[in-house]
Coordinates of C-alpha atoms and ligand atoms in Angstrom, one line a residue:
X1 CA -19.9 -103.7 103.7
X2 CA -18.8 -104.7 107.2
X3 CA -19.2 -101.5 110.4
X4 CA -15.4 -101.3 110.6
X5 CA -15.1 -101.2 106.5
X6 CA -17.7 -98.1 106.2
X7 CA -16.1 -96.2 109.3
X8 CA -12.7 -96.9 108.0
X9 CA -13.7 -95.5 104.7
X10 CA -15.1 -92.4 106.7
X11 CA -12.0 -92.2 109.0
X12 CA -9.8 -92.3 106.1
X13 CA -11.5 -89.0 104.8
X14 CA -11.2 -87.1 108.3
X15 CA -8.4 -88.3 109.8
X16 CA -4.6 -89.0 108.4
X17 CA -4.6 -92.5 107.2
X18 CA -7.7 -93.2 109.1
X19 CA -5.9 -93.6 112.4
X20 CA -4.6 -91.5 115.5
X21 CA -1.4 -93.4 115.8
X22 CA 0.1 -95.0 112.6
X23 CA 0.7 -98.5 114.7
X24 CA -3.0 -98.8 114.5
X25 CA -2.8 -99.1 110.6
X26 CA -2.4 -102.3 108.9
X27 CA -0.4 -101.1 106.1
X28 CA 2.9 -103.5 106.8
X29 CA 0.5 -106.6 107.1
X30 CA -2.4 -105.8 104.6
X31 CA -6.0 -105.3 105.1
X32 CA -7.6 -102.6 107.1
X33 CA -7.9 -102.0 110.5
X34 CA -11.0 -103.2 112.8
X35 CA -12.8 -100.9 115.0
X36 CA -13.3 -101.8 118.6
X37 CA -16.3 -100.7 120.8
X38 CA -15.7 -102.8 123.9
X39 CA -12.8 -104.5 125.6
X40 CA -12.6 -106.8 128.4
X41 CA -10.1 -109.0 130.0
X42 CA -8.1 -110.5 127.1
X43 CA -10.9 -109.7 124.7
X44 CA -11.3 -106.9 122.3
X45 CA -15.4 -107.0 120.5
X46 CA -15.2 -105.2 117.3
X47 CA -17.6 -103.0 115.7
X48 CA -18.9 -106.0 113.9
X49 CA -19.5 -107.8 117.0
X50 CA -16.3 -110.2 116.6
X51 CA -14.8 -111.4 119.5
X52 CA -10.7 -111.6 119.4
X53 CA -8.1 -112.5 121.8
X54 CA -5.8 -109.7 122.1
X55 CA -2.1 -109.3 122.5
X56 CA -1.8 -105.8 122.0
X57 CA -3.2 -105.0 125.4
X58 CA -3.6 -101.6 124.3
X59 CA 0.3 -101.3 123.5
X60 CA 1.2 -102.3 127.0
X61 CA -0.9 -100.9 130.0
X62 CA -3.8 -103.9 130.4
X63 CA -1.5 -106.1 131.9
X64 CA -4.1 -107.2 134.4
X65 CA -6.8 -107.7 131.3
X66 CA -9.0 -104.8 130.1
X67 CA -11.8 -102.9 131.9
X68 CA -10.7 -104.3 135.4
X69 CA -13.4 -103.8 137.7
X70 CA -10.9 -102.2 140.7
X71 CA -9.7 -99.8 138.1
X72 CA -13.0 -99.2 136.8
X73 CA -14.3 -98.2 140.0
X74 CA -11.1 -96.1 140.8
X75 CA -11.7 -94.2 137.9
X76 CA -15.5 -93.9 139.1
X77 CA -15.2 -92.5 142.4
X78 CA -12.6 -90.1 141.1
X79 CA -15.0 -88.8 138.6
X80 CA -17.5 -87.8 141.3
X81 CA -14.5 -85.3 142.5
X82 CA -14.0 -83.8 139.4
X83 CA -11.9 -84.2 136.1
X84 CA -9.1 -82.0 136.5
X85 CA -8.0 -79.4 139.0
X86 CA -4.7 -77.6 137.9
X87 CA -3.5 -77.6 141.6
X88 CA -2.0 -80.2 143.5
X89 CA -4.1 -83.1 144.6
X90 CA -3.3 -85.7 147.1
X91 CA -3.4 -88.8 144.3
X92 CA 0.0 -87.3 143.1
X93 CA 1.6 -87.6 146.3
X94 CA 0.2 -91.1 146.3
X95 CA 1.6 -92.0 142.8
X96 CA 4.6 -90.6 143.8
X97 CA 5.0 -92.8 146.7
X98 CA 3.9 -95.8 144.9
X99 CA 6.6 -95.2 141.9
X100 CA 9.3 -94.8 144.4
X101 CA 8.7 -97.8 146.4
X102 CA 8.5 -99.5 143.3
X103 CA 11.7 -98.5 141.5
X104 CA 14.3 -97.7 144.3
X105 CA 16.8 -95.7 141.4
X106 CA 13.9 -93.1 141.4
X107 CA 14.0 -91.2 144.2
X108 CA 11.9 -88.0 142.8
X109 CA 9.6 -88.1 140.0
X110 CA 7.5 -86.0 137.7
X111 CA 4.2 -86.8 136.2
X112 CA 3.6 -86.1 132.5
X113 CA 0.9 -87.1 130.2
X114 CA 2.6 -89.6 128.2
X115 CA 5.6 -91.8 127.1
X116 CA 6.7 -89.2 124.5
X117 CA 6.8 -86.4 126.9
X118 CA 8.5 -88.5 129.6
X119 CA 11.2 -89.3 127.1
X120 CA 11.8 -85.7 125.8
X121 CA 11.6 -84.0 129.5
X122 CA 14.3 -86.7 130.7
X123 CA 16.9 -86.0 127.4
X124 CA 16.4 -82.2 128.2
X125 CA 16.9 -82.8 132.2
X126 CA 19.8 -84.8 131.1
X127 CA 20.9 -81.8 129.1
X128 CA 20.5 -79.0 131.7
X129 CA 22.2 -81.4 134.4
X130 CA 25.3 -82.3 132.4
X131 CA 25.6 -78.8 130.1
X132 CA 26.0 -81.1 127.3
X133 CA 24.2 -81.1 124.0
X134 CA 24.9 -85.1 122.3
X135 CA 23.0 -87.9 123.2
X136 CA 23.4 -91.5 122.2
X137 CA 20.3 -93.7 121.4
X138 CA 20.3 -97.2 119.9
X139 CA 19.0 -98.0 116.4
X140 CA 15.6 -99.7 116.4
X141 CA 14.8 -98.4 120.2
X142 CA 11.6 -95.9 120.2
X143 CA 11.5 -93.4 122.8
X144 CA 8.2 -91.8 121.5
X145 CA 8.1 -89.0 118.8
X146 CA 10.2 -86.0 120.1
X147 CA 12.7 -84.7 117.3
X148 CA 15.9 -85.8 118.9
X149 CA 14.6 -89.2 118.9
X150 CA 12.8 -90.1 115.9
X151 CA 16.3 -91.1 114.1
X152 CA 17.0 -94.6 113.4
X153 CA 13.7 -95.5 115.3
X154 CA 11.6 -98.4 115.8
X155 CA 7.7 -98.9 116.1
X156 CA 5.5 -97.3 113.7
X157 CA 8.1 -95.0 112.7
X158 CA 10.0 -98.3 111.2
X159 CA 7.4 -100.6 110.2
X160 CA 6.1 -97.7 107.4
X161 CA 9.5 -96.8 106.5
X162 CA 10.6 -93.5 108.1
X163 CA 12.8 -94.6 110.6
X164 CA 14.7 -91.1 110.2
X165 CA 11.5 -89.0 110.4
X166 CA 11.0 -85.9 107.9
X167 CA 10.6 -82.8 109.6
X168 CA 13.5 -83.4 111.9
X169 CA 16.2 -80.2 111.6
X170 CA 19.3 -81.9 110.6
X171 CA 20.9 -79.7 113.1
X172 CA 18.9 -81.3 115.9
X173 CA 19.8 -84.8 114.2
X174 CA 23.3 -84.1 114.5
X175 CA 23.2 -84.1 118.3
X176 CA 21.7 -87.5 118.4
X177 CA 24.7 -90.3 117.9
X178 CA 23.0 -93.8 116.9
X179 CA 24.8 -96.9 117.7
X180 CA 23.8 -100.5 117.4
X181 CA 22.2 -102.2 120.3
X182 CA 24.8 -104.7 122.4
X183 CA 28.1 -103.6 121.1
X184 CA 29.4 -102.3 124.3
X185 CA 32.7 -101.1 122.4
X186 CA 30.8 -98.8 119.9
X187 CA 29.5 -97.0 123.1
X188 CA 33.1 -96.5 124.4
X189 CA 34.4 -95.4 121.0
X190 CA 31.5 -92.5 121.1
X191 CA 32.7 -90.8 124.2
X192 CA 36.2 -91.4 123.3
X193 CA 35.4 -89.5 119.7
X194 CA 33.1 -87.0 121.5
X195 CA 35.0 -86.2 125.2
X196 CA 33.0 -84.1 127.4
X197 CA 30.3 -83.8 124.8
X198 CA 27.9 -86.5 125.9
X199 CA 25.0 -85.5 128.3
X200 CA 23.3 -89.2 128.2
X201 CA 22.6 -92.5 126.8
X202 CA 19.4 -93.6 126.5
X203 CA 17.8 -97.2 125.8
X204 CA 15.1 -99.4 126.3
X205 CA 17.1 -101.8 128.3
X206 CA 15.1 -104.7 126.7
X207 CA 14.0 -103.4 123.7
X208 CA 10.3 -103.7 122.5
X209 CA 9.7 -101.4 119.9
X210 CA 11.9 -103.8 116.9
X211 CA 10.2 -106.7 118.0
X212 CA 11.4 -107.7 121.4
X213 CA 15.0 -108.1 121.8
X214 CA 16.9 -108.9 125.3
X215 CA 20.5 -107.6 126.0
X216 CA 23.6 -109.9 125.9
X217 CA 24.8 -110.7 129.2
X218 CA 27.1 -108.0 131.0
X219 CA 25.8 -105.2 128.2
X220 CA 23.7 -103.2 130.5
X221 CA 26.3 -103.2 133.3
X222 CA 28.9 -102.3 130.9
X223 CA 26.7 -99.0 129.8
X224 CA 26.3 -98.3 133.3
X225 CA 30.2 -98.2 134.1
X226 CA 30.9 -96.5 130.9
X227 CA 28.0 -93.4 131.3
X228 CA 29.6 -93.1 135.3
X229 CA 32.8 -93.0 134.1
X230 CA 32.3 -90.4 131.8
X231 CA 29.6 -88.4 134.0
X232 CA 27.0 -89.1 131.6
X233 CA 23.3 -89.7 132.1
X234 CA 22.1 -93.1 132.0
X235 CA 18.5 -93.2 130.9
X236 CA 16.4 -96.2 130.8
X237 CA 13.6 -95.8 129.1
X238 CA 11.2 -98.5 130.7
X239 CA 7.9 -96.9 129.6
X240 CA 7.2 -100.3 128.1
X241 CA 8.8 -102.8 130.5
X242 CA 8.0 -100.7 133.9
X243 CA 6.0 -102.6 136.0
X244 CA 5.6 -105.3 133.3
X245 CA 8.4 -107.6 133.7
X246 CA 8.9 -107.1 137.0
X247 CA 7.4 -104.5 139.8
X248 CA 10.6 -102.4 139.4
X249 CA 10.9 -103.2 135.7
X250 CA 13.8 -104.0 134.1
X251 CA 16.3 -102.2 136.2
X252 CA 15.1 -104.7 139.1
X253 CA 15.5 -107.8 136.9
X254 CA 19.4 -106.6 136.0
X255 CA 20.1 -105.1 139.2
X256 CA 21.0 -101.9 138.0
X257 CA 20.7 -98.3 138.9
X258 CA 20.2 -96.0 136.1
X259 CA 20.1 -92.3 136.7
X260 CA 16.9 -91.6 135.4
X261 CA 13.9 -93.9 134.2
X262 CA 10.8 -93.0 132.0
X263 CA 7.8 -94.4 132.6
X264 CA 3.9 -94.6 130.9
X265 CA 1.5 -97.2 130.0
X266 CA 0.8 -99.4 133.2
X267 CA 1.1 -96.2 135.8
X268 CA -1.7 -94.6 133.7
X269 CA -4.4 -98.1 134.1
X270 CA -5.3 -97.4 130.6
X271 CA -5.3 -93.4 130.9
X272 CA -3.0 -91.2 129.2
X273 CA 0.1 -90.7 131.5
X274 CA 3.8 -90.4 131.6
X275 CA 6.4 -90.0 134.3
X276 CA 9.9 -89.4 134.8
X277 CA 12.2 -89.6 137.5
X278 CA 15.3 -91.0 139.2
X279 CA 18.1 -89.1 141.2
X280 CA 17.0 -86.5 143.3
X281 CA 20.2 -84.5 142.4
X282 CA 19.0 -84.5 138.9
X283 CA 15.5 -84.1 139.3
X284 CA 16.0 -80.8 141.4
X285 CA 17.2 -79.5 138.2
X286 CA 13.9 -79.4 136.9
X287 CA 11.9 -76.0 137.4
X288 CA 10.6 -74.3 139.9
X289 CA 13.6 -75.6 141.8
X290 CA 16.0 -75.2 138.8
X291 CA 16.6 -74.0 135.5
X292 CA 15.4 -77.0 133.0
X293 CA 11.8 -76.4 132.5
X294 CA 9.2 -78.7 131.9
X295 CA 5.1 -78.3 132.6
X296 CA 1.7 -79.9 131.6
X297 CA -1.7 -78.5 132.4
X298 CA -3.1 -81.9 132.6
X299 CA -0.3 -83.6 134.6
X300 CA -1.0 -85.5 137.4
X301 CA -4.6 -85.5 136.4
X302 CA -6.8 -86.9 139.0
X303 CA -8.4 -89.7 136.9
X304 CA -5.2 -91.1 135.5
X305 CA -3.5 -91.0 138.9
X306 CA -6.5 -93.1 140.2
X307 CA -6.5 -95.4 137.7
X308 CA -2.6 -95.9 137.6
X309 CA -2.8 -96.0 141.9
X310 CA -5.4 -99.0 141.4
X311 CA -3.3 -101.0 139.2
X312 CA -0.1 -100.8 141.0
X313 CA -1.7 -101.4 144.0
X314 CA -3.3 -104.8 142.5
X315 CA 0.3 -105.3 141.2
X316 CA 1.8 -105.4 144.8
X317 CA -1.4 -107.6 145.9
X318 CA -1.5 -110.3 143.2
X319 CA 2.7 -110.1 142.3
X320 CA 1.2 -111.7 139.0
X321 CA 5.0 -111.7 137.6
X322 CA 5.3 -115.6 137.6
X323 CA 1.9 -116.0 136.1
X324 CA 2.6 -113.9 133.4
X325 CA 6.1 -115.7 132.7
X326 CA 4.4 -119.0 132.6
X327 CA 2.2 -117.6 130.1
X328 CA 4.6 -115.9 127.9
X329 CA 6.8 -119.2 127.8
X330 CA 3.4 -121.0 126.8
X331 CA 3.1 -119.0 124.0
X332 CA 6.7 -118.9 123.2
X333 CA 6.9 -122.7 123.4
X334 CA 3.8 -123.1 121.1
X335 CA 5.5 -120.8 118.3
X336 CA 8.7 -122.8 118.7
X337 CA 6.7 -126.2 118.7
X338 CA 4.7 -125.3 115.6
X339 CA 7.7 -123.9 113.6
X340 CA 9.5 -126.7 114.1
X341 CA 7.0 -129.1 112.8
X342 CA 7.0 -126.9 110.0
X343 CA 10.6 -126.8 109.4
X344 CA 10.7 -122.9 109.5
X345 CA 12.9 -121.1 111.1
X346 CA 11.8 -118.7 113.9
X347 CA 13.3 -116.3 116.7
X348 CA 11.1 -115.7 119.7
X349 CA 12.6 -114.1 122.3
X350 CA 10.8 -113.5 125.7
X351 CA 10.5 -112.4 129.0
X352 CA 7.6 -112.8 131.5
X353 CA 4.7 -110.9 129.5
X354 CA 6.6 -109.6 126.5
X355 CA 7.5 -111.5 123.5
X356 CA 7.4 -111.4 119.6
X357 CA 8.4 -113.7 116.9
X358 CA 11.0 -113.0 114.1
X359 CA 10.9 -115.3 111.0
X360 CA 14.8 -115.9 110.7
X361 CA 17.4 -118.4 111.2
X362 CA 19.8 -115.6 112.6
X363 CA 19.7 -115.1 116.1
X364 CA 17.9 -111.1 117.0
X365 CA 20.1 -109.0 119.1
X366 CA 20.0 -105.6 117.6
X367 CA 18.3 -103.6 114.6
X368 CA 20.2 -105.4 111.8
X369 CA 19.2 -108.8 113.1
X370 CA 15.8 -107.8 113.6
X371 CA 15.4 -106.8 109.9
X372 CA 16.6 -110.4 108.7
X373 CA 12.7 -111.4 110.0
X374 CA 10.8 -112.2 106.7
X375 CA 8.2 -109.3 107.5
X376 CA 6.3 -111.0 104.6
X377 CA 5.7 -114.1 106.3
X378 CA 4.8 -112.2 109.2
X379 CA 1.7 -110.4 107.5
X380 CA 0.7 -113.9 106.5
X381 CA 1.0 -115.1 109.6
X382 CA -0.7 -112.0 111.1
X383 CA -3.9 -112.5 109.0
X384 CA -4.2 -116.6 109.6
X385 CA -4.3 -115.4 113.2
X386 CA -7.1 -112.6 112.6
X387 CA -8.9 -115.3 110.9
X388 CA -8.9 -117.2 113.6
X389 CA -9.9 -114.8 116.5
X390 CA -6.2 -113.8 117.8
X391 CA -5.2 -110.1 117.3
X392 CA -1.6 -109.9 117.3
X393 CA 0.4 -106.4 117.0
X394 CA -0.1 -105.3 113.0
X395 CA 3.7 -105.2 112.2
X396 CA 6.7 -107.4 112.6
X397 CA 8.3 -104.9 114.4
X398 CA 6.3 -104.7 117.6
X399 CA 6.4 -106.7 120.9
X400 CA 3.3 -108.9 121.8
X401 CA 2.1 -108.3 125.2
X402 CA -0.1 -110.6 127.6
X403 CA -2.2 -109.9 130.8
X404 CA -3.1 -112.0 133.8
X405 CA -6.7 -112.3 132.1
X406 CA -5.1 -114.3 129.3
X407 CA -4.9 -117.3 131.7
X408 CA -6.9 -120.3 131.0
X409 CA -9.0 -120.9 128.3
X410 CA -7.9 -117.5 126.2
X411 CA -4.1 -118.5 126.1
X412 CA -5.3 -122.1 125.4
X413 CA -7.0 -121.2 122.2
X414 CA -4.8 -118.5 121.2
X415 CA -1.9 -121.2 121.1
X416 CA -4.1 -123.5 119.0
X417 CA -4.7 -120.7 116.3
X418 CA -1.2 -119.7 116.2
X419 CA -0.1 -123.0 115.6
X420 CA -2.5 -123.6 112.7
X421 CA -1.4 -120.3 111.4
X422 CA 1.9 -121.7 111.5
X423 CA 1.2 -124.9 109.8
X424 CA -0.5 -123.5 107.0
X425 CA 1.9 -121.0 106.2
Ligands
HOZ1 N1 5.2 -97.8 121.8 C1 4.0 -97.9 121.1 C2 4.1 -99.2 120.0 N2 5.4 -99.6 119.7 C3 3.1 -97.0 121.2 C4 1.9 -96.9 120.6 C5 1.8 -96.2 119.4 O1 2.7 -95.4 118.9 O2 0.4 -95.6 119.5

C-alpha cells in the first residue's frame, strides 16, 4: 500500500471525504488524491517520493513557482518578529500601498483572510452602501462559499454536483438573481424587473471556476454601463485573476474600473489572505467609519503580509506576464495540435497563465456550454497525465495555472505528456 493510500484511508475516518476542501478530492476524475510533502518551483513531491509537474499551483497563488526563495526569506524575517499582533502593523500599510498602486480602481483596501471573506464582505458592503438587498451573480461563477453566493456556483460545488448548496435558506437565495454569463440583455432585463432593488453585480470578469471562460467583446463594458446607470455596485472578483493575468488584473487588460474588487491568492504569497477594495466613498461605509460591520482577528497578519508583499514586489520587478503568456500559448497549442491529430474536438480558452481544456465541439462562453464538455473523457485524460507525471486540476470545471517556474524543461516535458495522453484517449 502506498503512503498516500494509507494516509487517505486514515483521513477518510477523521476528515469529511478525507479532504479539507472538496476540490482536492478526485471523485469526479476517479482514484484517490495523493498527499504532497513538498513543493518547489513547478514540482510537487508526493508522500511516496513521486515528482509531478503541477498545473494547479496551489489553485493560483504560486505564480512564481512553489517555495520561492525570496518569499520564503520574507516569511522567515517576519517570523522572527512574531506571528500575530492584533494591532495595526507597518506591513499592512505597505500592502495597501502596493495594491492601490497596482490596481488604480482600488482607492482604499481592507485585508481579510480568504477570497470567501472578501466576496462575502464586498456583497455586504454593496448592500449597506446602496440600501438594496438583491444581488446579481452569473451561473458558473464561484465566489467562495458564503450563503448568498452558493447558487449555481462553479468550482467544487459544480464538480461534486451541488451548485446550489444545501443549507442555504430559501429566503437568502431569493435575494440572489442568477443570470447567464455573456448575456448583457439578461442583465438589462433583471434591472428592469427589479427597479431600485439590485445592490450589485458580482462576477469573475474572466471565469476561472467552471473551467476558464473569456467574456465576449464589449460584455464587461456593457456591465459597467448598466450598473452605473442603475446606481448598482459593480464588483469584479479578481481573487484568481488579480496580479495573475496582469499586475492590475483583468480590469487593466480590459480598461474597466469596477466599483469594488475582491482579491486573494497571489497577495498572500501562499499564506491565507483575502482583500477587498475600491472607491473610497464605498469603502468608507465600513466600520469603524461607517455602519457596515466587517472584522477579523488575523486580518493583515504579519506573516501573510510579508509573503504577499515580497511576491508583489517580485512581480513588479520581473514583469513576468509576457513570459507567462508564451507558456500558456505553448500549452494551449500543444493540446490543440494533439487533439487535431487525434480528430478530437476541444476548446482551449487561454489568457496568460490561465487556461482550461473542454472536450466539446461547442465554443465555450457560459455555464451551459461549459457543461457540454465531456467530463468522462476529461477524467481519462487527467489520469493519463498523472500517470505520465503531470498534475492537472482534478476536475473538468477548474482552470489550470502556470508559473514562471514552468519555463524550460517543465513545460516541454508537460507538453509531451499531455500530447501523449490525448493521443491515447
Ligand atoms: N477557487 C478555488 C478553486 N476553484 C478554490 C480552491 C478551493 O476551494 O480549495
